[in-house]
Amino acid sequence: MGQEASNPVIELRSVTTVSGGFEILRDVSVAFTEGVTTAVLGSAGSGKSALLKTAAGLVVPDSGAVLFRGSSLASFSEDEERYFRSRTSFVFQDAALWANQTIFFNIALPLRIHKPWMGESEVAERVRTTAERLGYVEGLAFRPADLSAGEQKLISIARALVLDPELVFLDEPASGLDEDAKERVQEVLDSLRDAGKSILLVTNDMGWVHRIADRLVIVRDGRLAAAGPYDEVVASEVPETAGLVARLRARGARGMRSRGAEESAGTVVLSDPEPPETGKSAGGAAEGERGT
């Protein structure tokens, strides 16, 4: 499926990335439209997380180019790099928090780096309101070890959002969250989407995908398998695309049954007929190496 995109916020052009002697991305060209929520899907080991980190500038491709609003990341000056990092944030699949620092320190870190002129009272208020927005009301003086895995994930999301970024990258943001926390994060992502923010999201949770994604990108064996509007991709009759969507829907349906749920507004898509199975950011720059 072709990828059409006017005003791309991020674009990959013929990107190939090699790790450990293997091509984890192979000649990938895809554009992510400004102000749009795009979900990146794929089986385990498909290269979807590598694509996200490459798009965010956390992984440097071996060939090809990554562009931010038309300018190559590789050609950025220090000022341009700083601008890019101040406008983007990354949520790692693991929380990637500073274990020896407080929750307050972790959330405030992007503000310290990119808005050093902010006063202490303003920083404290921004940290508090961002944490509360995600439903975290525990002590900010705690350290990550004092929190559950789900709470740590909420803190990592709060850290990514504290700068009010224009572009947010999220790698499996639902992992480790209970249903209440997932709902809160979904509501925050809904508000970002309504505000015209650009969101790039790696997830295999079709409930999330159905609720917030405008566009889908499917990665298979390091290659771009499909990209386009949500409705077009989920209705695709291309065997590998239809098969992946069917598997993800079935996995989501099993999860719903195991919770004894009859209906969910976030997973309406699961009741649709399934296609036949045929076939360095503001929130993560300082800890980028720790999360990869």
mmCIF file of C-alpha atoms in Angstrom:
data_model
loop_
_atom_site.group_PDB
_atom_site.id
_atom_site.type_symbol
_atom_site.label_atom_id
_atom_site.label_comp_id
_atom_site.label_asym_id
_atom_site.label_seq_id
_atom_site.Cartn_x
_atom_site.Cartn_y
_atom_site.Cartn_z
ATOM 1 C CA MET A 1 0.000 0.000 0.000
ATOM 2 C CA GLY A 2 1.377 3.421 -0.867
ATOM 3 C CA GLN A 3 2.088 6.104 1.696
ATOM 4 C CA GLU A 4 0.765 9.526 0.892
ATOM 5 C CA ALA A 5 1.528 12.331 3.285
ATOM 6 C CA SER A 6 1.396 16.084 2.999
ATOM 7 C CA ASN A 7 3.397 18.085 5.526
ATOM 8 C CA PRO A 8 5.217 15.132 7.106
ATOM 9 C CA VAL A 9 6.556 15.798 10.582
ATOM 10 C CA ILE A 10 8.940 12.834 10.289
ATOM 11 C CA GLU A 11 10.007 11.022 7.153
ATOM 12 C CA LEU A 12 12.238 7.993 6.602
ATOM 13 C CA ARG A 13 13.824 7.751 3.166
ATOM 14 C CA SER A 14 15.354 4.431 2.104
ATOM 15 C CA VAL A 15 16.449 3.711 5.668
ATOM 16 C CA THR A 16 18.452 0.589 6.427
ATOM 17 C CA THR A 17 19.641 -0.131 9.960
ATOM 18 C CA VAL A 18 22.013 -2.960 10.867
ATOM 19 C CA SER A 19 22.479 -4.424 14.351
ATOM 20 C CA GLY A 20 24.625 -7.424 15.214
ATOM 21 C CA GLY A 21 25.151 -8.141 11.542
ATOM 22 C CA PHE A 22 21.410 -8.269 10.816
ATOM 23 C CA GLU A 23 19.311 -5.739 8.936
ATOM 24 C CA ILE A 24 16.628 -4.767 11.439
ATOM 25 C CA LEU A 25 15.242 -2.207 8.975
ATOM 26 C CA ARG A 26 15.519 -2.758 5.231
ATOM 27 C CA ASP A 27 15.138 0.104 2.776
ATOM 28 C CA VAL A 28 12.186 1.622 4.637
ATOM 29 C CA SER A 29 10.552 4.746 3.215
ATOM 30 C CA VAL A 30 7.560 6.129 5.101
ATOM 31 C CA ALA A 31 6.233 9.558 6.070
ATOM 32 C CA PHE A 32 4.338 10.473 9.233
ATOM 33 C CA THR A 33 1.870 13.313 8.777
ATOM 34 C CA GLU A 34 1.885 16.373 11.025
ATOM 35 C CA GLY A 35 -0.912 16.412 13.600
ATOM 36 C CA VAL A 36 -1.843 12.768 13.009
ATOM 37 C CA THR A 37 -1.748 9.709 15.289
ATOM 38 C CA THR A 38 -0.002 6.776 13.614
ATOM 39 C CA ALA A 39 0.146 3.281 15.113
ATOM 40 C CA VAL A 40 3.039 1.051 14.081
ATOM 41 C CA LEU A 41 2.126 -2.647 14.150
ATOM 42 C CA GLY A 42 4.087 -5.824 13.621
ATOM 43 C CA SER A 43 4.894 -9.223 15.047
ATOM 44 C CA ALA A 44 7.636 -9.674 17.649
ATOM 45 C CA GLY A 45 11.012 -9.009 16.055
ATOM 46 C CA SER A 46 9.474 -7.322 13.018
ATOM 47 C CA GLY A 47 11.464 -4.114 13.483
ATOM 48 C CA LYS A 48 8.641 -1.861 14.672
ATOM 49 C CA SER A 49 10.504 -0.603 17.750
ATOM 50 C CA ALA A 50 13.637 -0.082 15.658
ATOM 51 C CA LEU A 51 11.574 2.004 13.249
ATOM 52 C CA LEU A 52 10.241 4.131 16.108
ATOM 53 C CA LYS A 53 13.686 4.719 17.624
ATOM 54 C CA THR A 54 15.153 5.514 14.216
ATOM 55 C CA ALA A 55 12.372 8.014 13.527
ATOM 56 C CA ALA A 56 13.082 9.627 16.908
ATOM 57 C CA GLY A 57 16.791 9.937 16.208
ATOM 58 C CA LEU A 58 17.744 7.489 18.960
ATOM 59 C CA VAL A 59 19.127 4.997 16.432
ATOM 60 C CA VAL A 60 21.256 6.264 13.545
ATOM 61 C CA PRO A 61 20.550 4.396 10.284
ATOM 62 C CA ASP A 62 23.403 2.821 8.335
ATOM 63 C CA SER A 63 21.997 4.245 5.124
ATOM 64 C CA GLY A 64 19.153 6.503 4.086
ATOM 65 C CA ALA A 65 17.892 9.621 5.834
ATOM 66 C CA VAL A 66 15.506 10.665 8.592
ATOM 67 C CA LEU A 67 13.896 14.083 8.130
ATOM 68 C CA PHE A 68 12.147 16.318 10.650
ATOM 69 C CA ARG A 69 9.860 18.754 8.836
ATOM 70 C CA GLY A 70 11.979 18.390 5.724
ATOM 71 C CA SER A 71 15.437 18.693 7.303
ATOM 72 C CA SER A 72 17.773 15.733 7.762
ATOM 73 C CA LEU A 73 18.575 14.880 11.367
ATOM 74 C CA ALA A 74 22.111 13.996 10.282
ATOM 75 C CA SER A 75 22.772 17.567 9.137
ATOM 76 C CA PHE A 76 21.446 19.298 12.271
ATOM 77 C CA SER A 77 23.585 21.898 13.984
ATOM 78 C CA GLU A 78 23.751 21.846 17.786
ATOM 79 C CA ASP A 79 20.996 24.464 17.960
ATOM 80 C CA GLU A 80 18.800 22.508 15.530
ATOM 81 C CA GLU A 81 19.387 19.309 17.501
ATOM 82 C CA ARG A 82 18.445 21.102 20.709
ATOM 83 C CA TYR A 83 15.286 22.456 19.070
ATOM 84 C CA PHE A 84 14.311 18.976 17.843
ATOM 85 C CA ARG A 85 14.820 17.460 21.288
ATOM 86 C CA SER A 86 12.797 20.204 22.942
ATOM 87 C CA ARG A 87 9.839 19.557 20.630
ATOM 88 C CA THR A 88 9.813 15.758 20.856
ATOM 89 C CA SER A 89 9.552 13.141 23.609
ATOM 90 C CA PHE A 90 10.023 9.374 23.761
ATOM 91 C CA VAL A 91 8.383 6.781 26.018
ATOM 92 C CA PHE A 92 10.447 3.597 26.180
ATOM 93 C CA GLN A 93 8.929 0.132 26.416
ATOM 94 C CA ASP A 94 10.534 -0.190 29.826
ATOM 95 C CA ALA A 95 10.206 2.889 32.005
ATOM 96 C CA ALA A 96 13.924 3.816 31.718
ATOM 97 C CA LEU A 97 13.778 5.926 34.875
ATOM 98 C CA TRP A 98 16.805 7.104 36.826
ATOM 99 C CA ALA A 99 16.736 4.559 39.645
ATOM 100 C CA ASN A 100 18.825 6.603 42.080
ATOM 101 C CA GLN A 101 16.692 9.743 41.693
ATOM 102 C CA THR A 102 13.261 10.742 42.947
ATOM 103 C CA ILE A 103 10.069 10.634 40.932
ATOM 104 C CA PHE A 104 10.083 14.441 40.979
ATOM 105 C CA PHE A 105 13.602 14.497 39.509
ATOM 106 C CA ASN A 106 12.639 12.051 36.760
ATOM 107 C CA ILE A 107 9.580 13.997 35.633
ATOM 108 C CA ALA A 108 11.305 17.381 35.945
ATOM 109 C CA LEU A 109 14.427 16.361 34.002
ATOM 110 C CA PRO A 110 13.245 17.551 30.552
ATOM 111 C CA LEU A 111 12.337 20.936 32.046
ATOM 112 C CA ARG A 112 15.795 21.221 33.625
ATOM 113 C CA ILE A 113 17.417 20.484 30.276
ATOM 114 C CA HIS A 114 15.243 22.464 27.887
ATOM 115 C CA LYS A 115 13.700 25.192 30.043
ATOM 116 C CA PRO A 116 16.454 26.106 32.531
ATOM 117 C CA TRP A 117 14.927 29.552 33.028
ATOM 118 C CA MET A 118 11.836 28.129 34.721
ATOM 119 C CA GLY A 119 11.608 28.905 38.438
ATOM 120 C CA GLU A 120 11.378 26.159 41.034
ATOM 121 C CA SER A 121 7.742 26.872 41.847
ATOM 122 C CA GLU A 122 6.781 26.706 38.167
ATOM 123 C CA VAL A 123 8.696 23.459 37.693
ATOM 124 C CA ALA A 124 7.040 21.959 40.764
ATOM 125 C CA GLU A 125 3.574 22.944 39.558
ATOM 126 C CA ARG A 126 4.188 21.551 36.065
ATOM 127 C CA VAL A 127 5.455 18.262 37.500
ATOM 128 C CA ARG A 128 2.521 17.933 39.889
ATOM 129 C CA THR A 129 -0.179 18.694 37.315
ATOM 130 C CA THR A 130 1.380 16.404 34.705
ATOM 131 C CA ALA A 131 1.553 13.498 37.173
ATOM 132 C CA GLU A 132 -2.007 14.073 38.356
ATOM 133 C CA ARG A 133 -3.216 14.212 34.763
ATOM 134 C CA LEU A 134 -2.135 10.585 34.463
ATOM 135 C CA GLY A 135 -3.680 9.654 37.801
ATOM 136 C CA TYR A 136 -0.441 9.457 39.758
ATOM 137 C CA VAL A 137 -1.096 10.956 43.188
ATOM 138 C CA GLU A 138 1.568 9.146 45.219
ATOM 139 C CA GLY A 139 4.589 10.902 46.681
ATOM 140 C CA LEU A 140 6.975 12.626 44.294
ATOM 141 C CA ALA A 141 9.808 12.016 46.780
ATOM 142 C CA PHE A 142 9.622 8.258 46.181
ATOM 143 C CA ARG A 143 12.205 6.487 44.048
ATOM 144 C CA PRO A 144 11.355 4.150 41.161
ATOM 145 C CA ALA A 145 11.999 1.038 43.289
ATOM 146 C CA ASP A 146 9.147 2.123 45.573
ATOM 147 C CA LEU A 147 6.660 1.976 42.678
ATOM 148 C CA SER A 148 4.990 -0.857 40.799
ATOM 149 C CA ALA A 149 5.949 -1.484 37.181
ATOM 150 C CA GLY A 150 2.701 0.150 36.073
ATOM 151 C CA GLU A 151 3.351 3.242 38.187
ATOM 152 C CA GLN A 152 6.860 3.482 36.763
ATOM 153 C CA LYS A 153 5.388 3.420 33.264
ATOM 154 C CA LEU A 154 3.007 6.260 34.188
ATOM 155 C CA ILE A 155 5.973 8.285 35.447
ATOM 156 C CA SER A 156 7.849 7.703 32.193
ATOM 157 C CA ILE A 157 4.811 8.950 30.264
ATOM 158 C CA ALA A 158 4.534 11.975 32.558
ATOM 159 C CA ARG A 159 8.200 12.749 31.934
ATOM 160 C CA ALA A 160 7.596 12.632 28.194
ATOM 161 C CA LEU A 161 4.599 14.971 28.395
ATOM 162 C CA VAL A 162 5.886 17.543 30.891
ATOM 163 C CA LEU A 163 7.374 19.673 28.089
ATOM 164 C CA ASP A 164 4.081 19.719 26.165
ATOM 165 C CA PRO A 165 5.869 18.292 23.103
ATOM 166 C CA GLU A 166 4.654 18.665 19.539
ATOM 167 C CA LEU A 167 5.656 15.097 18.632
ATOM 168 C CA VAL A 168 5.437 12.105 20.982
ATOM 169 C CA PHE A 169 6.948 8.670 20.351
ATOM 170 C CA LEU A 170 5.553 5.827 22.485
ATOM 171 C CA ASP A 171 6.876 2.258 22.486
ATOM 172 C CA GLU A 172 4.230 -0.115 23.904
ATOM 173 C CA PRO A 173 2.807 2.454 26.353
ATOM 174 C CA ALA A 174 0.092 0.059 27.571
ATOM 175 C CA SER A 175 2.526 -2.621 28.758
ATOM 176 C CA GLY A 176 2.468 -3.084 32.522
ATOM 177 C CA LEU A 177 -0.657 -0.967 33.028
ATOM 178 C CA ASP A 178 -3.895 -2.129 34.614
ATOM 179 C CA GLU A 179 -7.183 -1.285 32.920
ATOM 180 C CA ASP A 180 -7.766 1.919 34.905
ATOM 181 C CA ALA A 181 -4.285 3.215 34.091
ATOM 182 C CA LYS A 182 -4.717 2.292 30.422
ATOM 183 C CA GLU A 183 -7.922 4.298 30.318
ATOM 184 C CA ARG A 184 -6.223 7.338 31.848
ATOM 185 C CA VAL A 185 -3.373 7.160 29.349
ATOM 186 C CA GLN A 186 -5.854 6.756 26.498
ATOM 187 C CA GLU A 187 -7.689 9.864 27.676
ATOM 188 C CA VAL A 188 -4.440 11.831 27.724
ATOM 189 C CA LEU A 189 -3.569 10.614 24.218
ATOM 190 C CA ASP A 190 -7.079 11.557 23.093
ATOM 191 C CA SER A 191 -6.497 15.083 24.387
ATOM 192 C CA LEU A 192 -3.127 15.300 22.627
ATOM 193 C CA ARG A 193 -4.738 14.136 19.416
ATOM 194 C CA ASP A 194 -7.527 16.712 19.791
ATOM 195 C CA ALA A 195 -4.871 19.393 20.338
ATOM 196 C CA GLY A 196 -3.260 18.547 17.008
ATOM 197 C CA LYS A 197 -0.148 16.893 18.402
ATOM 198 C CA SER A 198 1.698 14.305 16.315
ATOM 199 C CA ILE A 199 1.798 10.837 17.905
ATOM 200 C CA LEU A 200 3.801 7.804 16.754
ATOM 201 C CA LEU A 201 2.785 4.744 18.712
ATOM 202 C CA VAL A 202 4.083 1.169 18.696
ATOM 203 C CA THR A 203 1.452 -1.204 20.053
ATOM 204 C CA ASN A 204 -0.281 -4.478 19.301
ATOM 205 C CA ASP A 205 -3.326 -3.520 21.379
ATOM 206 C CA MET A 206 -6.057 -3.237 18.755
ATOM 207 C CA GLY A 207 -8.369 -1.535 21.232
ATOM 208 C CA TRP A 208 -5.928 1.352 21.468
ATOM 209 C CA VAL A 209 -5.344 1.294 17.730
ATOM 210 C CA HIS A 210 -9.062 1.466 16.950
ATOM 211 C CA ARG A 211 -9.633 4.285 19.422
ATOM 212 C CA ILE A 212 -6.836 6.712 18.596
ATOM 213 C CA ALA A 213 -5.050 5.805 15.355
ATOM 214 C CA ASP A 214 -5.685 7.840 12.220
ATOM 215 C CA ARG A 215 -3.119 5.920 10.209
ATOM 216 C CA LEU A 216 -1.417 2.529 10.445
ATOM 217 C CA VAL A 217 2.061 1.369 9.512
ATOM 218 C CA ILE A 218 2.779 -2.365 9.423
ATOM 219 C CA VAL A 219 6.335 -3.673 9.578
ATOM 220 C CA ARG A 220 7.284 -7.218 8.602
ATOM 221 C CA ASP A 221 10.820 -8.635 8.743
ATOM 222 C CA GLY A 222 12.280 -5.139 8.825
ATOM 223 C CA ARG A 223 10.402 -3.996 5.734
ATOM 224 C CA LEU A 224 7.399 -1.744 5.284
ATOM 225 C CA ALA A 225 4.452 -4.060 4.607
ATOM 226 C CA ALA A 226 1.640 -1.485 4.628
ATOM 227 C CA ALA A 227 0.985 2.163 5.403
ATOM 228 C CA GLY A 228 -2.123 4.268 5.057
ATOM 229 C CA PRO A 229 -5.370 5.422 6.663
ATOM 230 C CA TYR A 230 -6.709 3.125 9.388
ATOM 231 C CA ASP A 231 -9.813 2.008 7.484
ATOM 232 C CA GLU A 232 -7.828 1.127 4.364
ATOM 233 C CA VAL A 233 -5.187 -0.916 6.159
ATOM 234 C CA VAL A 234 -7.569 -2.948 8.343
ATOM 235 C CA ALA A 235 -9.675 -3.711 5.252
ATOM 236 C CA SER A 236 -6.647 -4.757 3.212
ATOM 237 C CA GLU A 237 -6.878 -8.046 1.349
ATOM 238 C CA VAL A 238 -3.102 -8.355 1.069
ATOM 239 C CA PRO A 239 -2.469 -11.705 2.801
ATOM 240 C CA GLU A 240 0.338 -10.657 5.170
ATOM 241 C CA THR A 241 -1.518 -7.506 6.235
ATOM 242 C CA ALA A 242 -4.887 -9.207 6.667
ATOM 243 C CA GLY A 243 -3.254 -12.069 8.569
ATOM 244 C CA LEU A 244 -1.505 -9.785 11.051
ATOM 245 C CA VAL A 245 -4.639 -7.720 11.695
ATOM 246 C CA ALA A 246 -6.638 -10.922 12.245
ATOM 247 C CA ARG A 247 -4.074 -12.262 14.723
ATOM 248 C CA LEU A 248 -3.991 -9.013 16.684
ATOM 249 C CA ARG A 249 -7.785 -8.855 16.799
ATOM 250 C CA ALA A 250 -7.974 -12.462 17.983
ATOM 251 C CA ARG A 251 -5.384 -11.786 20.688
ATOM 252 C CA GLY A 252 -7.379 -8.772 21.855
ATOM 253 C CA ALA A 253 -10.606 -10.776 21.875
ATOM 254 C CA ARG A 254 -9.003 -13.476 24.031
ATOM 255 C CA GLY A 255 -7.850 -10.814 26.461
ATOM 256 C CA MET A 256 -11.357 -9.381 26.660
ATOM 257 C CA ARG A 257 -12.859 -12.802 27.353
ATOM 258 C CA SER A 258 -10.310 -13.520 30.068
ATOM 259 C CA ARG A 259 -11.449 -10.376 31.870
ATOM 260 C CA GLY A 260 -15.082 -11.408 31.505
ATOM 261 C CA ALA A 261 -15.943 -8.261 29.579
ATOM 262 C CA GLU A 262 -18.866 -8.264 27.204
ATOM 263 C CA GLU A 263 -18.280 -4.879 25.617
ATOM 264 C CA SER A 264 -15.671 -2.135 25.620
ATOM 265 C CA ALA A 265 -15.818 1.230 23.902
ATOM 266 C CA GLY A 266 -12.089 0.937 23.240
ATOM 267 C CA THR A 267 -12.329 -2.457 21.543
ATOM 268 C CA VAL A 268 -15.369 -2.172 19.313
ATOM 269 C CA VAL A 269 -13.157 -3.163 16.395
ATOM 270 C CA LEU A 270 -12.895 -6.678 17.815
ATOM 271 C CA SER A 271 -16.542 -7.334 17.028
ATOM 272 C CA ASP A 272 -15.996 -6.670 13.329
ATOM 273 C CA PRO A 273 -15.697 -9.637 10.981
ATOM 274 C CA GLU A 274 -12.065 -10.724 10.917
ATOM 275 C CA PRO A 275 -10.215 -10.974 7.612
ATOM 276 C CA PRO A 276 -9.234 -14.531 6.770
ATOM 277 C CA GLU A 277 -5.815 -15.540 8.037
ATOM 278 C CA THR A 278 -3.868 -16.243 4.891
ATOM 279 C CA GLY A 279 -0.750 -16.233 5.029
ATOM 280 C CA LYS A 280 17.442 11.378 21.760
ATOM 281 C CA SER A 281 14.095 13.240 22.815
ATOM 282 C CA ALA A 282 13.236 15.574 25.572
ATOM 283 C CA GLY A 283 11.911 12.776 27.701
ATOM 284 C CA GLY A 284 14.568 10.254 26.804
ATOM 285 C CA ALA A 285 17.718 12.009 25.600
ATOM 286 C CA ALA A 286 19.555 11.594 28.867
ATOM 287 C CA GLU A 287 18.666 7.944 29.171
ATOM 288 C CA GLY A 288 18.488 6.916 25.518
ATOM 289 C CA GLU A 289 21.233 4.330 25.825
ATOM 290 C CA ARG A 290 19.532 2.817 28.850
ATOM 291 C CA GLY A 291 16.324 2.198 26.943
ATOM 292 C CA THR A 292 17.737 0.582 23.830
#
